[in-house]
Amino acid sequence: MFMSTGERAPSFTGFTLITPAVSVGNVGQLAADLIISTLDMVRVGHFHTDCLIPMAGNNPYSSGEEDAALLSTNAEVYCRGDLQLAVLQIRTPILPTKTKSFRKTLLSWIKTSGFSRTVLLSSCHAHHRDDQQLLTSPLRYLLTPALQGDTEGTLQRLGWREMERVSAFPGVTDSDRQRLYIPGGGVTKALYNSGCSENMSMAVLLLFCSEGDNIPDAFTLVNHLNDWLHLLDKPVQGSVPWRIPSSWRLLFGSGVPPMIF
């Protein structure tokens, strides 16, 4: 359930929603952090649900001491009205017994809010790539039937590749037995399949990656997203100036205490 920060709930009609899947390397969540921080998006509410592991902490996008103590929770919604863009940042995993319930709740909110399209940022295990996938970009996409057409042509002109289906049984190449396989993708496959069956406009952007320092993967994913949605102007030379949020200073802990030496 969406709980608005203000007295009146904002209107998301016609907006694009970006949200991460809790998946290998947390790449989607890190990419969402970069979007929220760089675009100075305003928190407009939080997603209240018992399907996620509870969490509370300081403001992850603080710019100084004056706003550092603002409370943040496990699922919050940020908005930029002039860009017609909203981001649902999910910071904790889904409880194993609540996956189906969370999926239904999230999709219901998306439909009732009137979003024009949803972009799911995700990742999957790199060590599952086959020989053909190793020769191409680590980026893959999926589109529900409701979003195909012009969007699919745009993504293909960008040189993106659709996520391949794999054989349900080794050695069987019958197209009727091909299935979608996203190891390490968390709820990605289930959300995509539900989006297809419920005629929702949804795109999935995912990156093959491994656990570790996944900050470079987050930049790769968000740069590809920017090539499509044009969230920021791309300079002729150099890279897009994404702003790293202040919370990333503690991404790997507070460092080694010098007193141990």
mmCIF file of N, CA and C in Angstrom, residues 55-174:
data_model
loop_
_atom_site.group_PDB
_atom_site.id
_atom_site.type_symbol
_atom_site.label_atom_id
_atom_site.label_comp_id
_atom_site.label_asym_id
_atom_site.label_seq_id
_atom_site.Cartn_x
_atom_site.Cartn_y
_atom_site.Cartn_z
ATOM 1 N N MET A 55 13.116 -2.375 7.802
ATOM 2 C CA MET A 55 14.372 -1.632 7.849
ATOM 3 C C MET A 55 14.087 -0.171 8.134
ATOM 4 N N ALA A 56 14.944 0.459 8.878
ATOM 5 C CA ALA A 56 14.880 1.898 9.090
ATOM 6 C C ALA A 56 16.303 2.418 9.216
ATOM 7 N N GLY A 57 16.540 3.591 8.649
ATOM 8 C CA GLY A 57 17.888 4.146 8.693
ATOM 9 C C GLY A 57 17.882 5.625 8.381
ATOM 10 N N ASN A 58 19.074 6.208 8.323
ATOM 11 C CA ASN A 58 19.209 7.624 7.998
ATOM 12 C C ASN A 58 18.971 7.864 6.512
ATOM 13 N N ASN A 59 18.863 9.128 6.168
ATOM 14 C CA ASN A 59 18.640 9.536 4.783
ATOM 15 C C ASN A 59 19.831 9.116 3.915
ATOM 16 N N PRO A 60 19.637 8.229 2.949
ATOM 17 C CA PRO A 60 20.767 7.777 2.130
ATOM 18 C C PRO A 60 21.238 8.811 1.107
ATOM 19 N N TYR A 61 20.464 9.875 0.904
ATOM 20 C CA TYR A 61 20.818 10.883 -0.098
ATOM 21 C C TYR A 61 21.073 12.243 0.550
ATOM 22 N N SER A 62 21.502 12.248 1.801
ATOM 23 C CA SER A 62 21.697 13.504 2.522
ATOM 24 C C SER A 62 22.815 14.320 1.887
ATOM 25 N N SER A 63 22.637 15.631 1.939
ATOM 26 C CA SER A 63 23.653 16.543 1.414
ATOM 27 C C SER A 63 24.388 17.267 2.529
ATOM 28 N N GLY A 64 23.989 17.016 3.772
ATOM 29 C CA GLY A 64 24.627 17.667 4.918
ATOM 30 C C GLY A 64 23.991 17.195 6.203
ATOM 31 N N GLU A 65 24.439 17.778 7.300
ATOM 32 C CA GLU A 65 23.942 17.356 8.605
ATOM 33 C C GLU A 65 22.469 17.698 8.794
ATOM 34 N N GLU A 66 21.987 18.733 8.109
ATOM 35 C CA GLU A 66 20.622 19.187 8.344
ATOM 36 C C GLU A 66 19.568 18.180 7.891
ATOM 37 N N ASP A 67 19.881 17.369 6.895
ATOM 38 C CA ASP A 67 18.889 16.392 6.430
ATOM 39 C C ASP A 67 19.355 14.950 6.596
ATOM 40 N N ALA A 68 20.489 14.735 7.262
ATOM 41 C CA ALA A 68 21.044 13.387 7.398
ATOM 42 C C ALA A 68 20.191 12.506 8.292
ATOM 43 N N ALA A 69 19.471 13.102 9.257
ATOM 44 C CA ALA A 69 18.715 12.314 10.224
ATOM 45 C C ALA A 69 17.308 11.965 9.758
ATOM 46 N N LEU A 70 16.933 12.350 8.548
ATOM 47 C CA LEU A 70 15.611 11.995 8.044
ATOM 48 C C LEU A 70 15.490 10.478 7.943
ATOM 49 N N LEU A 71 14.376 9.951 8.390
ATOM 50 C CA LEU A 71 14.182 8.507 8.421
ATOM 51 C C LEU A 71 13.896 7.951 7.036
ATOM 52 N N SER A 72 14.552 6.850 6.711
ATOM 53 C CA SER A 72 14.256 6.148 5.468
ATOM 54 C C SER A 72 13.836 4.726 5.807
ATOM 55 N N THR A 73 13.020 4.138 4.949
ATOM 56 C CA THR A 73 12.486 2.801 5.199
ATOM 57 C C THR A 73 12.832 1.863 4.047
ATOM 58 N N ASN A 74 12.253 0.666 4.080
ATOM 59 C CA ASN A 74 12.661 -0.372 3.135
ATOM 60 C C ASN A 74 12.122 -0.194 1.727
ATOM 61 N N ALA A 75 11.098 0.620 1.532
ATOM 62 C CA ALA A 75 10.548 0.830 0.183
ATOM 63 C C ALA A 75 9.969 2.229 0.102
ATOM 64 N N GLU A 76 10.604 3.103 -0.665
ATOM 65 C CA GLU A 76 10.175 4.496 -0.744
ATOM 66 C C GLU A 76 10.013 4.929 -2.195
ATOM 67 N N VAL A 77 9.109 5.893 -2.397
ATOM 68 C CA VAL A 77 8.798 6.384 -3.739
ATOM 69 C C VAL A 77 9.325 7.806 -3.883
ATOM 70 N N TYR A 78 10.072 8.045 -4.944
ATOM 71 C CA TYR A 78 10.642 9.351 -5.257
ATOM 72 C C TYR A 78 10.096 9.821 -6.607
ATOM 73 N N CYS A 79 10.037 11.135 -6.778
ATOM 74 C CA CYS A 79 9.331 11.663 -7.952
ATOM 75 C C CYS A 79 10.025 12.893 -8.522
ATOM 76 N N ARG A 80 9.930 13.059 -9.847
ATOM 77 C CA ARG A 80 10.276 14.288 -10.568
ATOM 78 C C ARG A 80 9.133 14.587 -11.514
ATOM 79 N N GLY A 81 8.264 15.529 -11.095
ATOM 80 C CA GLY A 81 7.071 15.826 -11.876
ATOM 81 C C GLY A 81 7.363 16.348 -13.269
ATOM 82 N N ASP A 82 8.427 17.179 -13.416
ATOM 83 C CA ASP A 82 8.719 17.754 -14.721
ATOM 84 C C ASP A 82 9.188 16.700 -15.722
ATOM 85 N N LEU A 83 9.740 15.612 -15.226
ATOM 86 C CA LEU A 83 10.183 14.519 -16.097
ATOM 87 C C LEU A 83 9.143 13.405 -16.200
ATOM 88 N N GLN A 84 8.054 13.540 -15.453
ATOM 89 C CA GLN A 84 7.038 12.483 -15.349
ATOM 90 C C GLN A 84 7.704 11.137 -15.044
ATOM 91 N N LEU A 85 8.502 11.183 -13.982
ATOM 92 C CA LEU A 85 9.294 10.022 -13.598
ATOM 93 C C LEU A 85 9.131 9.749 -12.107
ATOM 94 N N ALA A 86 8.942 8.480 -11.769
ATOM 95 C CA ALA A 86 8.894 8.052 -10.370
ATOM 96 C C ALA A 86 9.805 6.848 -10.205
ATOM 97 N N VAL A 87 10.412 6.749 -9.040
ATOM 98 C CA VAL A 87 11.278 5.616 -8.718
ATOM 99 C C VAL A 87 10.803 5.012 -7.404
ATOM 100 N N LEU A 88 10.509 3.729 -7.432
ATOM 101 C CA LEU A 88 10.241 2.985 -6.201
ATOM 102 C C LEU A 88 11.527 2.263 -5.833
ATOM 103 N N GLN A 89 12.197 2.758 -4.796
ATOM 104 C CA GLN A 89 13.444 2.132 -4.356
ATOM 105 C C GLN A 89 13.139 1.077 -3.297
ATOM 106 N N ILE A 90 13.558 -0.141 -3.534
ATOM 107 C CA ILE A 90 13.360 -1.252 -2.604
ATOM 108 C C ILE A 90 14.713 -1.602 -2.003
ATOM 109 N N ARG A 91 14.812 -1.554 -0.677
ATOM 110 C CA ARG A 91 16.111 -1.687 -0.027
ATOM 111 C C ARG A 91 16.329 -3.012 0.689
ATOM 112 N N THR A 92 15.308 -3.828 0.834
ATOM 113 C CA THR A 92 15.469 -5.096 1.537
ATOM 114 C C THR A 92 14.842 -6.230 0.729
ATOM 115 N N PRO A 93 15.260 -7.467 0.976
ATOM 116 C CA PRO A 93 14.717 -8.612 0.239
ATOM 117 C C PRO A 93 13.254 -8.888 0.594
ATOM 118 N N ILE A 94 12.597 -9.600 -0.316
ATOM 119 C CA ILE A 94 11.232 -10.049 -0.077
ATOM 120 C C ILE A 94 11.285 -11.288 0.801
ATOM 121 N N LEU A 95 10.397 -11.356 1.777
ATOM 122 C CA LEU A 95 10.314 -12.549 2.608
ATOM 123 C C LEU A 95 9.934 -13.746 1.736
ATOM 124 N N PRO A 96 10.602 -14.873 1.893
ATOM 125 C CA PRO A 96 10.373 -16.024 1.008
ATOM 126 C C PRO A 96 8.913 -16.465 0.907
ATOM 127 N N THR A 97 8.180 -16.344 2.002
ATOM 128 C CA THR A 97 6.777 -16.788 1.992
ATOM 129 C C THR A 97 5.822 -15.720 1.484
ATOM 130 N N LYS A 98 6.354 -14.533 1.153
ATOM 131 C CA LYS A 98 5.492 -13.410 0.759
ATOM 132 C C LYS A 98 5.729 -12.960 -0.681
ATOM 133 N N THR A 99 6.451 -13.754 -1.452
ATOM 134 C CA THR A 99 6.797 -13.325 -2.808
ATOM 135 C C THR A 99 5.555 -13.094 -3.664
ATOM 136 N N LYS A 100 4.639 -14.032 -3.655
ATOM 137 C CA LYS A 100 3.430 -13.915 -4.465
ATOM 138 C C LYS A 100 2.579 -12.735 -4.016
ATOM 139 N N SER A 101 2.449 -12.557 -2.710
ATOM 140 C CA SER A 101 1.668 -11.452 -2.180
ATOM 141 C C SER A 101 2.277 -10.111 -2.560
ATOM 142 N N PHE A 102 3.613 -10.010 -2.484
ATOM 143 C CA PHE A 102 4.272 -8.756 -2.854
ATOM 144 C C PHE A 102 4.064 -8.452 -4.330
ATOM 145 N N ARG A 103 4.192 -9.459 -5.160
ATOM 146 C CA ARG A 103 4.013 -9.264 -6.597
ATOM 147 C C ARG A 103 2.614 -8.740 -6.902
ATOM 148 N N LYS A 104 1.601 -9.316 -6.280
ATOM 149 C CA LYS A 104 0.224 -8.880 -6.517
ATOM 150 C C LYS A 104 0.003 -7.456 -6.020
ATOM 151 N N THR A 105 0.556 -7.143 -4.854
ATOM 152 C CA THR A 105 0.385 -5.805 -4.284
ATOM 153 C C THR A 105 1.059 -4.754 -5.152
ATOM 154 N N LEU A 106 2.269 -5.034 -5.586
ATOM 155 C CA LEU A 106 3.010 -4.087 -6.414
ATOM 156 C C LEU A 106 2.320 -3.853 -7.747
ATOM 157 N N LEU A 107 1.928 -4.914 -8.422
ATOM 158 C CA LEU A 107 1.280 -4.764 -9.726
ATOM 159 C C LEU A 107 -0.066 -4.054 -9.597
ATOM 160 N N SER A 108 -0.784 -4.314 -8.517
ATOM 161 C CA SER A 108 -2.064 -3.630 -8.296
ATOM 162 C C SER A 108 -1.855 -2.132 -8.133
ATOM 163 N N TRP A 109 -0.816 -1.747 -7.373
ATOM 164 C CA TRP A 109 -0.531 -0.323 -7.197
ATOM 165 C C TRP A 109 -0.120 0.329 -8.517
ATOM 166 N N ILE A 110 0.683 -0.357 -9.301
ATOM 167 C CA ILE A 110 1.115 0.185 -10.588
ATOM 168 C C ILE A 110 -0.083 0.453 -11.485
ATOM 169 N N LYS A 111 -1.012 -0.491 -11.534
ATOM 170 C CA LYS A 111 -2.179 -0.340 -12.404
ATOM 171 C C LYS A 111 -3.118 0.764 -11.919
ATOM 172 N N THR A 112 -3.381 0.809 -10.622
ATOM 173 C CA THR A 112 -4.300 1.821 -10.108
ATOM 174 C C THR A 112 -3.696 3.226 -10.136
ATOM 175 N N SER A 113 -2.360 3.330 -10.145
ATOM 176 C CA SER A 113 -1.706 4.644 -10.160
ATOM 177 C C SER A 113 -1.672 5.261 -11.547
ATOM 178 N N GLY A 114 -1.891 4.472 -12.579
ATOM 179 C CA GLY A 114 -1.941 5.013 -13.937
ATOM 180 C C GLY A 114 -0.602 5.229 -14.598
ATOM 181 N N PHE A 115 0.438 4.514 -14.171
ATOM 182 C CA PHE A 115 1.742 4.644 -14.827
ATOM 183 C C PHE A 115 1.632 4.221 -16.291
ATOM 184 N N SER A 116 2.310 4.941 -17.165
ATOM 185 C CA SER A 116 2.259 4.613 -18.590
ATOM 186 C C SER A 116 3.140 3.413 -18.921
ATOM 187 N N ARG A 117 4.218 3.245 -18.157
ATOM 188 C CA ARG A 117 5.109 2.102 -18.354
ATOM 189 C C ARG A 117 5.941 1.897 -17.099
ATOM 190 N N THR A 118 6.403 0.686 -16.929
ATOM 191 C CA THR A 118 7.244 0.327 -15.786
ATOM 192 C C THR A 118 8.551 -0.261 -16.296
ATOM 193 N N VAL A 119 9.662 0.190 -15.733
ATOM 194 C CA VAL A 119 10.975 -0.330 -16.092
ATOM 195 C C VAL A 119 11.552 -1.029 -14.865
ATOM 196 N N LEU A 120 11.783 -2.316 -14.978
ATOM 197 C CA LEU A 120 12.328 -3.115 -13.884
ATOM 198 C C LEU A 120 13.818 -3.312 -14.108
ATOM 199 N N LEU A 121 14.628 -2.843 -13.168
ATOM 200 C CA LEU A 121 16.083 -2.972 -13.263
ATOM 201 C C LEU A 121 16.512 -4.215 -12.496
ATOM 202 N N SER A 122 17.274 -5.085 -13.154
ATOM 203 C CA SER A 122 17.595 -6.357 -12.535
ATOM 204 C C SER A 122 18.981 -6.838 -12.966
ATOM 205 N N SER A 123 19.318 -8.050 -12.524
ATOM 206 C CA SER A 123 20.602 -8.662 -12.849
ATOM 207 C C SER A 123 20.467 -10.165 -12.715
ATOM 208 N N CYS A 124 21.420 -10.890 -13.292
ATOM 209 C CA CYS A 124 21.422 -12.345 -13.154
ATOM 210 C C CYS A 124 22.868 -12.847 -13.176
ATOM 211 N N HIS A 125 23.059 -14.078 -12.726
ATOM 212 C CA HIS A 125 24.397 -14.622 -12.548
ATOM 213 C C HIS A 125 25.166 -14.712 -13.869
ATOM 214 N N ALA A 126 26.366 -14.131 -13.868
ATOM 215 C CA ALA A 126 27.194 -14.141 -15.073
ATOM 216 C C ALA A 126 27.706 -15.533 -15.405
ATOM 217 N N HIS A 127 27.895 -16.372 -14.391
ATOM 218 C CA HIS A 127 28.483 -17.682 -14.668
ATOM 219 C C HIS A 127 27.499 -18.637 -15.355
ATOM 220 N N HIS A 128 26.268 -18.195 -15.565
ATOM 221 C CA HIS A 128 25.308 -19.009 -16.306
ATOM 222 C C HIS A 128 25.271 -18.652 -17.793
ATOM 223 N N ARG A 129 26.077 -17.691 -18.220
ATOM 224 C CA ARG A 129 26.082 -17.309 -19.633
ATOM 225 C C ARG A 129 26.642 -18.457 -20.475
ATOM 226 N N ASP A 130 25.998 -18.666 -21.636
ATOM 227 C CA ASP A 130 26.523 -19.685 -22.546
ATOM 228 C C ASP A 130 27.569 -19.056 -23.470
ATOM 229 N N ASP A 131 28.139 -19.870 -24.356
ATOM 230 C CA ASP A 131 29.228 -19.389 -25.211
ATOM 231 C C ASP A 131 28.798 -18.220 -26.079
ATOM 232 N N GLN A 132 27.583 -18.267 -26.609
ATOM 233 C CA GLN A 132 27.098 -17.196 -27.475
ATOM 234 C C GLN A 132 26.918 -15.899 -26.690
ATOM 235 N N GLN A 133 26.414 -15.996 -25.483
ATOM 236 C CA GLN A 133 26.205 -14.807 -24.662
ATOM 237 C C GLN A 133 27.508 -14.179 -24.215
ATOM 238 N N LEU A 134 28.556 -14.987 -24.083
ATOM 239 C CA LEU A 134 29.854 -14.456 -23.687
ATOM 240 C C LEU A 134 30.472 -13.571 -24.764
ATOM 241 N N LEU A 135 30.022 -13.723 -26.002
ATOM 242 C CA LEU A 135 30.573 -12.946 -27.113
ATOM 243 C C LEU A 135 29.861 -11.621 -27.319
ATOM 244 N N THR A 136 28.808 -11.358 -26.535
ATOM 245 C CA THR A 136 28.010 -10.144 -26.717
ATOM 246 C C THR A 136 27.983 -9.328 -25.430
ATOM 247 N N SER A 137 27.299 -8.206 -25.500
ATOM 248 C CA SER A 137 27.149 -7.320 -24.351
ATOM 249 C C SER A 137 26.484 -8.047 -23.181
ATOM 250 N N PRO A 138 26.814 -7.681 -21.939
ATOM 251 C CA PRO A 138 26.163 -8.313 -20.784
ATOM 252 C C PRO A 138 24.744 -7.799 -20.533
ATOM 253 N N LEU A 139 24.306 -6.801 -21.307
ATOM 254 C CA LEU A 139 22.977 -6.239 -21.114
ATOM 255 C C LEU A 139 21.937 -7.040 -21.889
ATOM 256 N N ARG A 140 20.782 -7.262 -21.260
ATOM 257 C CA ARG A 140 19.648 -7.905 -21.921
ATOM 258 C C ARG A 140 18.373 -7.152 -21.558
ATOM 259 N N TYR A 141 17.358 -7.307 -22.406
ATOM 260 C CA TYR A 141 16.073 -6.681 -22.116
ATOM 261 C C TYR A 141 14.938 -7.650 -22.385
ATOM 262 N N LEU A 142 13.793 -7.355 -21.778
ATOM 263 C CA LEU A 142 12.546 -8.065 -22.025
ATOM 264 C C LEU A 142 11.439 -7.029 -22.114
ATOM 265 N N LEU A 143 10.489 -7.237 -23.006
ATOM 266 C CA LEU A 143 9.334 -6.351 -23.138
ATOM 267 C C LEU A 143 8.059 -7.173 -23.091
ATOM 268 N N THR A 144 7.079 -6.701 -22.345
ATOM 269 C CA THR A 144 5.772 -7.345 -22.388
ATOM 270 C C THR A 144 5.112 -7.008 -23.730
ATOM 271 N N PRO A 145 4.169 -7.809 -24.183
ATOM 272 C CA PRO A 145 3.508 -7.535 -25.472
ATOM 273 C C PRO A 145 2.906 -6.131 -25.547
ATOM 274 N N ALA A 146 2.424 -5.586 -24.434
ATOM 275 C CA ALA A 146 1.799 -4.269 -24.436
ATOM 276 C C ALA A 146 2.787 -3.142 -24.711
ATOM 277 N N LEU A 147 4.091 -3.411 -24.549
ATOM 278 C CA LEU A 147 5.103 -2.374 -24.753
ATOM 279 C C LEU A 147 5.928 -2.598 -26.012
ATOM 280 N N GLN A 148 5.658 -3.649 -26.721
ATOM 281 C CA GLN A 148 6.402 -3.904 -27.951
ATOM 282 C C GLN A 148 5.941 -2.946 -29.047
ATOM 283 N N GLY A 149 6.534 -3.037 -30.215
ATOM 284 C CA GLY A 149 6.208 -2.117 -31.292
ATOM 285 C C GLY A 149 7.315 -1.104 -31.442
ATOM 286 N N ASP A 150 6.980 0.167 -31.209
ATOM 287 C CA ASP A 150 7.975 1.224 -31.344
ATOM 288 C C ASP A 150 9.113 1.065 -30.339
ATOM 289 N N THR A 151 8.783 0.627 -29.120
ATOM 290 C CA THR A 151 9.814 0.481 -28.093
ATOM 291 C C THR A 151 10.823 -0.584 -28.486
ATOM 292 N N GLU A 152 10.352 -1.703 -28.993
ATOM 293 C CA GLU A 152 11.265 -2.774 -29.386
ATOM 294 C C GLU A 152 12.190 -2.306 -30.504
ATOM 295 N N GLY A 153 11.653 -1.554 -31.458
ATOM 296 C CA GLY A 153 12.489 -1.021 -32.527
ATOM 297 C C GLY A 153 13.548 -0.066 -32.004
ATOM 298 N N THR A 154 13.177 0.761 -31.026
ATOM 299 C CA THR A 154 14.126 1.691 -30.424
ATOM 300 C C THR A 154 15.266 0.960 -29.737
ATOM 301 N N LEU A 155 14.937 -0.074 -28.972
ATOM 302 C CA LEU A 155 15.964 -0.822 -28.246
ATOM 303 C C LEU A 155 16.880 -1.584 -29.202
ATOM 304 N N GLN A 156 16.318 -2.076 -30.265
ATOM 305 C CA GLN A 156 17.144 -2.780 -31.242
ATOM 306 C C GLN A 156 18.086 -1.821 -31.964
ATOM 307 N N ARG A 157 17.625 -0.595 -32.233
ATOM 308 C CA ARG A 157 18.501 0.401 -32.858
ATOM 309 C C ARG A 157 19.641 0.796 -31.924
ATOM 310 N N LEU A 158 19.425 0.664 -30.623
ATOM 311 C CA LEU A 158 20.494 0.923 -29.654
ATOM 312 C C LEU A 158 21.484 -0.224 -29.570
ATOM 313 N N GLY A 159 21.172 -1.321 -30.249
ATOM 314 C CA GLY A 159 22.067 -2.478 -30.245
ATOM 315 C C GLY A 159 21.844 -3.424 -29.084
ATOM 316 N N TRP A 160 20.713 -3.274 -28.391
ATOM 317 C CA TRP A 160 20.428 -4.151 -27.262
ATOM 318 C C TRP A 160 19.948 -5.509 -27.754
ATOM 319 N N ARG A 161 20.138 -6.507 -26.923
ATOM 320 C CA ARG A 161 19.710 -7.861 -27.254
ATOM 321 C C ARG A 161 18.642 -8.325 -26.267
ATOM 322 N N GLU A 162 17.623 -8.987 -26.806
ATOM 323 C CA GLU A 162 16.579 -9.545 -25.952
ATOM 324 C C GLU A 162 17.125 -10.752 -25.195
ATOM 325 N N MET A 163 16.644 -10.933 -23.966
ATOM 326 C CA MET A 163 17.074 -12.075 -23.157
ATOM 327 C C MET A 163 16.696 -13.372 -23.863
ATOM 328 N N GLU A 164 17.678 -14.234 -24.061
ATOM 329 C CA GLU A 164 17.439 -15.478 -24.775
ATOM 330 C C GLU A 164 16.656 -16.467 -23.921
ATOM 331 N N ARG A 165 15.846 -17.273 -24.584
ATOM 332 C CA ARG A 165 15.209 -18.410 -23.918
ATOM 333 C C ARG A 165 16.138 -19.603 -24.030
ATOM 334 N N VAL A 166 16.050 -20.491 -23.055
ATOM 335 C CA VAL A 166 16.903 -21.681 -23.056
ATOM 336 C C VAL A 166 16.030 -22.922 -23.096
ATOM 337 N N SER A 167 16.627 -24.028 -23.469
ATOM 338 C CA SER A 167 15.892 -25.282 -23.557
ATOM 339 C C SER A 167 15.522 -25.776 -22.168
ATOM 340 N N ALA A 168 14.288 -26.205 -22.044
ATOM 341 C CA ALA A 168 13.842 -26.766 -20.766
ATOM 342 C C ALA A 168 14.554 -28.081 -20.473
ATOM 343 N N PHE A 169 14.956 -28.774 -21.551
ATOM 344 C CA PHE A 169 15.679 -30.034 -21.408
ATOM 345 C C PHE A 169 16.940 -29.956 -22.263
ATOM 346 N N PRO A 170 18.083 -30.362 -21.753
ATOM 347 C CA PRO A 170 19.343 -30.287 -22.509
ATOM 348 C C PRO A 170 19.243 -31.001 -23.853
ATOM 349 N N GLY A 171 19.703 -30.303 -24.894
ATOM 350 C CA GLY A 171 19.728 -30.903 -26.218
ATOM 351 C C GLY A 171 18.436 -30.783 -27.003
ATOM 352 N N VAL A 172 17.353 -30.301 -26.373
ATOM 353 C CA VAL A 172 16.066 -30.158 -27.049
ATOM 354 C C VAL A 172 15.959 -28.728 -27.567
ATOM 355 N N THR A 173 15.838 -28.559 -28.861
ATOM 356 C CA THR A 173 15.806 -27.232 -29.473
ATOM 357 C C THR A 173 14.413 -26.822 -29.921
ATOM 358 N N ASP A 174 13.400 -27.618 -29.605
ATOM 359 C CA ASP A 174 12.023 -27.305 -29.978
ATOM 360 C C ASP A 174 11.624 -25.974 -29.331
#
